[in-house]
């Protein structure tokens, strides 16, 4: 367990002026991105990673975590005022947020959303801190058998749970694995799938991959959608004296906020499910448990509180498998791994051993980010309400330019620009055909770790599979993977049968 | 029902595409470019081959299931989208590719106002000052970042 001095040291590092200003910058940028419809967390992190190259490792991660948290809170603003969620996970917020704003209470709706976001985020961050250290201490005792088995299980689990078709999820995972093997083979030194390009010797560069597949491809999708929907007008914040949140009204939403935080944290801790599942699940539970379920969808503050608390609780909780096992459970967690890699840090349980001070400082920075989120959201309410009116026809060209600039700034040159373009086409295909993005990205990121552990397992066991009988944890995950595959195949078959019987 | 059929059709063709891609990977790309050498643990090609097999099996199953569903509902297997749709979906790619080509010869900073400004205008903006500001601000920001903050010169 960490010593008290390490924790106090971490907090004093996170509370320096430099640290606070970096986190504030991230939260502010994240809030703006969240507020602007069409931009999302993944796009923001992907194009912000190049900005962090010249920061220290801690500052870079704190900035990106601030950004990630800010987008989740900011997306509620456009959901409430514009009925267009800044993030897909805020779609549940629209259900009650927009009717409430239309009924002349936009400020109240925004404040409920903000407070629920901050409480959900803060509690989930505290849970992360409480859970991840013992979790990582146990994970440090795992050998290559256990780690290989857990990684394979996580990939299958994510493919099955990330939404959409399981078959598409697995196929996307396969693509990620293949791309993850590109570069020098660590054992033989053989060049793999580099096609003579020296730039690929260390593997597919992560920055062009994430900018292309996440940000640039998203802009191509947005351009296609912009043609059909040219945006709407947002509800204005007026000067209605009744339009403010009283303490009594806020108190009534607290039980919903706590319950939804629990739902969000649970969903977040499971890799692959994502904030959309969390927010809709919490919304459904709040509606089912309410005394007046018919008021949901017509401007009930508890609806906003449930969706926002769960949405924001998912993000810190999704870092539990990341810091505990090194498995990114979401796209934003996978992007954080990329940022860690760029700064030469291996994220996972080894951080607890090799960089404990940094790990605690990141956690302290996450708590600071939650509090800054409240200040930014509270005092910037009017400004953010105006930002929702920024038209898409300006946002899209600027983001396209930022994608190209991010690559050029890092000196990738024409090779980088062409790579980013290639991955944009690939990402566009994944999005348009609904192939699981998170499975692809997680598979790409964990493949080097998976390969190393598989290789060590093969060497240590001498190819003898019965060694698994002496490794109960590894055996458990192997059996769980097989059961999970069977379950997912069976549910896919059942869905197929149901759809067939409906169409006949 | 129509959406369902369109989705199945999409699954069929994307499944076939991924199946073909994985066959190409398994037959040609991985054996030829996947690396070779004496390995005590795993062969350098092992994991990539495994990934390609997963792709092949899943995509083939997806295509096959979609094909059966389409046949059962007697829907056509192929339906060409309107040409205007194809054009609307593809012009942004050509637009970006054009500027990537130009960026090989001219620094991106000098191209920036044209990349942003032209696209803003193409997307229907007619107020000259909005186009001007949208083009000038990101360009100035990139110039400031690379020349004055990062000191790497004009990129």
PDB file of C-alpha atoms in Angstrom, chain A residues 31 35 73-82 93 96-98 100-101 105-118 235-238 243-245 301 304 308 374 377-378 380-386 388:
ATOM      1  CA  UNK A  31     -15.781  21.610 -22.318  1.00  0.00           C
ATOM      2  CA  UNK A  35     -20.405  21.785 -26.245  1.00  0.00           C
ATOM      3  CA  UNK A  73     -19.588  17.434 -18.852  1.00  0.00           C
ATOM      4  CA  UNK A  74     -19.715  19.864 -21.782  1.00  0.00           C
ATOM      5  CA  UNK A  75     -21.696  17.545 -24.012  1.00  0.00           C
ATOM      6  CA  UNK A  76     -24.700  18.022 -21.726  1.00  0.00           C
ATOM      7  CA  UNK A  77     -24.906  21.701 -22.739  1.00  0.00           C
ATOM      8  CA  UNK A  78     -25.658  21.016 -26.408  1.00  0.00           C
ATOM      9  CA  UNK A  79     -27.905  18.091 -25.418  1.00  0.00           C
ATOM     10  CA  UNK A  80     -30.000  20.403 -23.228  1.00  0.00           C
ATOM     11  CA  UNK A  81     -30.020  23.575 -25.326  1.00  0.00           C
ATOM     12  CA  UNK A  82     -29.874  22.163 -28.834  1.00  0.00           C
ATOM     13  CA  UNK A  93     -29.699  13.772 -21.382  1.00  0.00           C
ATOM     14  CA  UNK A  96     -35.443  15.397 -20.304  1.00  0.00           C
ATOM     15  CA  UNK A  97     -32.938  18.210 -20.766  1.00  0.00           C
ATOM     16  CA  UNK A  98     -34.362  19.637 -23.956  1.00  0.00           C
ATOM     17  CA  UNK A 100     -37.000  21.296 -19.613  1.00  0.00           C
ATOM     18  CA  UNK A 101     -35.093  23.972 -21.543  1.00  0.00           C
ATOM     19  CA  UNK A 105     -35.872  26.355 -17.457  1.00  0.00           C
ATOM     20  CA  UNK A 106     -32.642  25.984 -19.430  1.00  0.00           C
ATOM     21  CA  UNK A 107     -30.427  27.304 -16.625  1.00  0.00           C
ATOM     22  CA  UNK A 108     -31.926  24.889 -14.094  1.00  0.00           C
ATOM     23  CA  UNK A 109     -31.462  21.984 -16.499  1.00  0.00           C
ATOM     24  CA  UNK A 110     -27.846  22.945 -17.154  1.00  0.00           C
ATOM     25  CA  UNK A 111     -27.088  23.252 -13.437  1.00  0.00           C
ATOM     26  CA  UNK A 112     -28.643  19.868 -12.630  1.00  0.00           C
ATOM     27  CA  UNK A 113     -26.575  18.359 -15.453  1.00  0.00           C
ATOM     28  CA  UNK A 114     -23.405  20.041 -14.263  1.00  0.00           C
ATOM     29  CA  UNK A 115     -23.762  19.056 -10.606  1.00  0.00           C
ATOM     30  CA  UNK A 116     -24.670  15.479 -11.517  1.00  0.00           C
ATOM     31  CA  UNK A 117     -21.659  15.337 -13.852  1.00  0.00           C
ATOM     32  CA  UNK A 118     -19.258  16.616 -11.219  1.00  0.00           C
ATOM     33  CA  UNK A 235     -32.559  27.543 -26.656  1.00  0.00           C
ATOM     34  CA  UNK A 236     -31.341  30.874 -25.279  1.00  0.00           C
ATOM     35  CA  UNK A 237     -30.613  31.480 -21.595  1.00  0.00           C
ATOM     36  CA  UNK A 238     -33.053  34.202 -20.610  1.00  0.00           C
ATOM     37  CA  UNK A 243     -35.097  29.562 -13.879  1.00  0.00           C
ATOM     38  CA  UNK A 244     -32.519  28.710 -11.232  1.00  0.00           C
ATOM     39  CA  UNK A 245     -31.734  25.641  -9.201  1.00  0.00           C
ATOM     40  CA  UNK A 301     -34.596  16.874 -13.495  1.00  0.00           C
ATOM     41  CA  UNK A 304     -30.931  14.646 -16.521  1.00  0.00           C
ATOM     42  CA  UNK A 308     -25.210  12.812 -16.597  1.00  0.00           C
ATOM     43  CA  UNK A 374     -17.491  22.467 -11.537  1.00  0.00           C
ATOM     44  CA  UNK A 377     -19.135  24.767 -15.934  1.00  0.00           C
ATOM     45  CA  UNK A 378     -20.702  27.027 -13.305  1.00  0.00           C
ATOM     46  CA  UNK A 380     -18.926  29.604 -18.033  1.00  0.00           C
ATOM     47  CA  UNK A 381     -22.574  28.630 -18.387  1.00  0.00           C
ATOM     48  CA  UNK A 382     -23.549  31.656 -20.469  1.00  0.00           C
ATOM     49  CA  UNK A 383     -20.477  31.495 -22.698  1.00  0.00           C
ATOM     50  CA  UNK A 384     -20.858  27.772 -23.367  1.00  0.00           C
ATOM     51  CA  UNK A 385     -24.520  28.334 -24.187  1.00  0.00           C
ATOM     52  CA  UNK A 386     -23.380  30.718 -26.921  1.00  0.00           C
ATOM     53  CA  UNK A 388     -23.487  25.791 -29.114  1.00  0.00           C
TER      54      UNK A 388
END
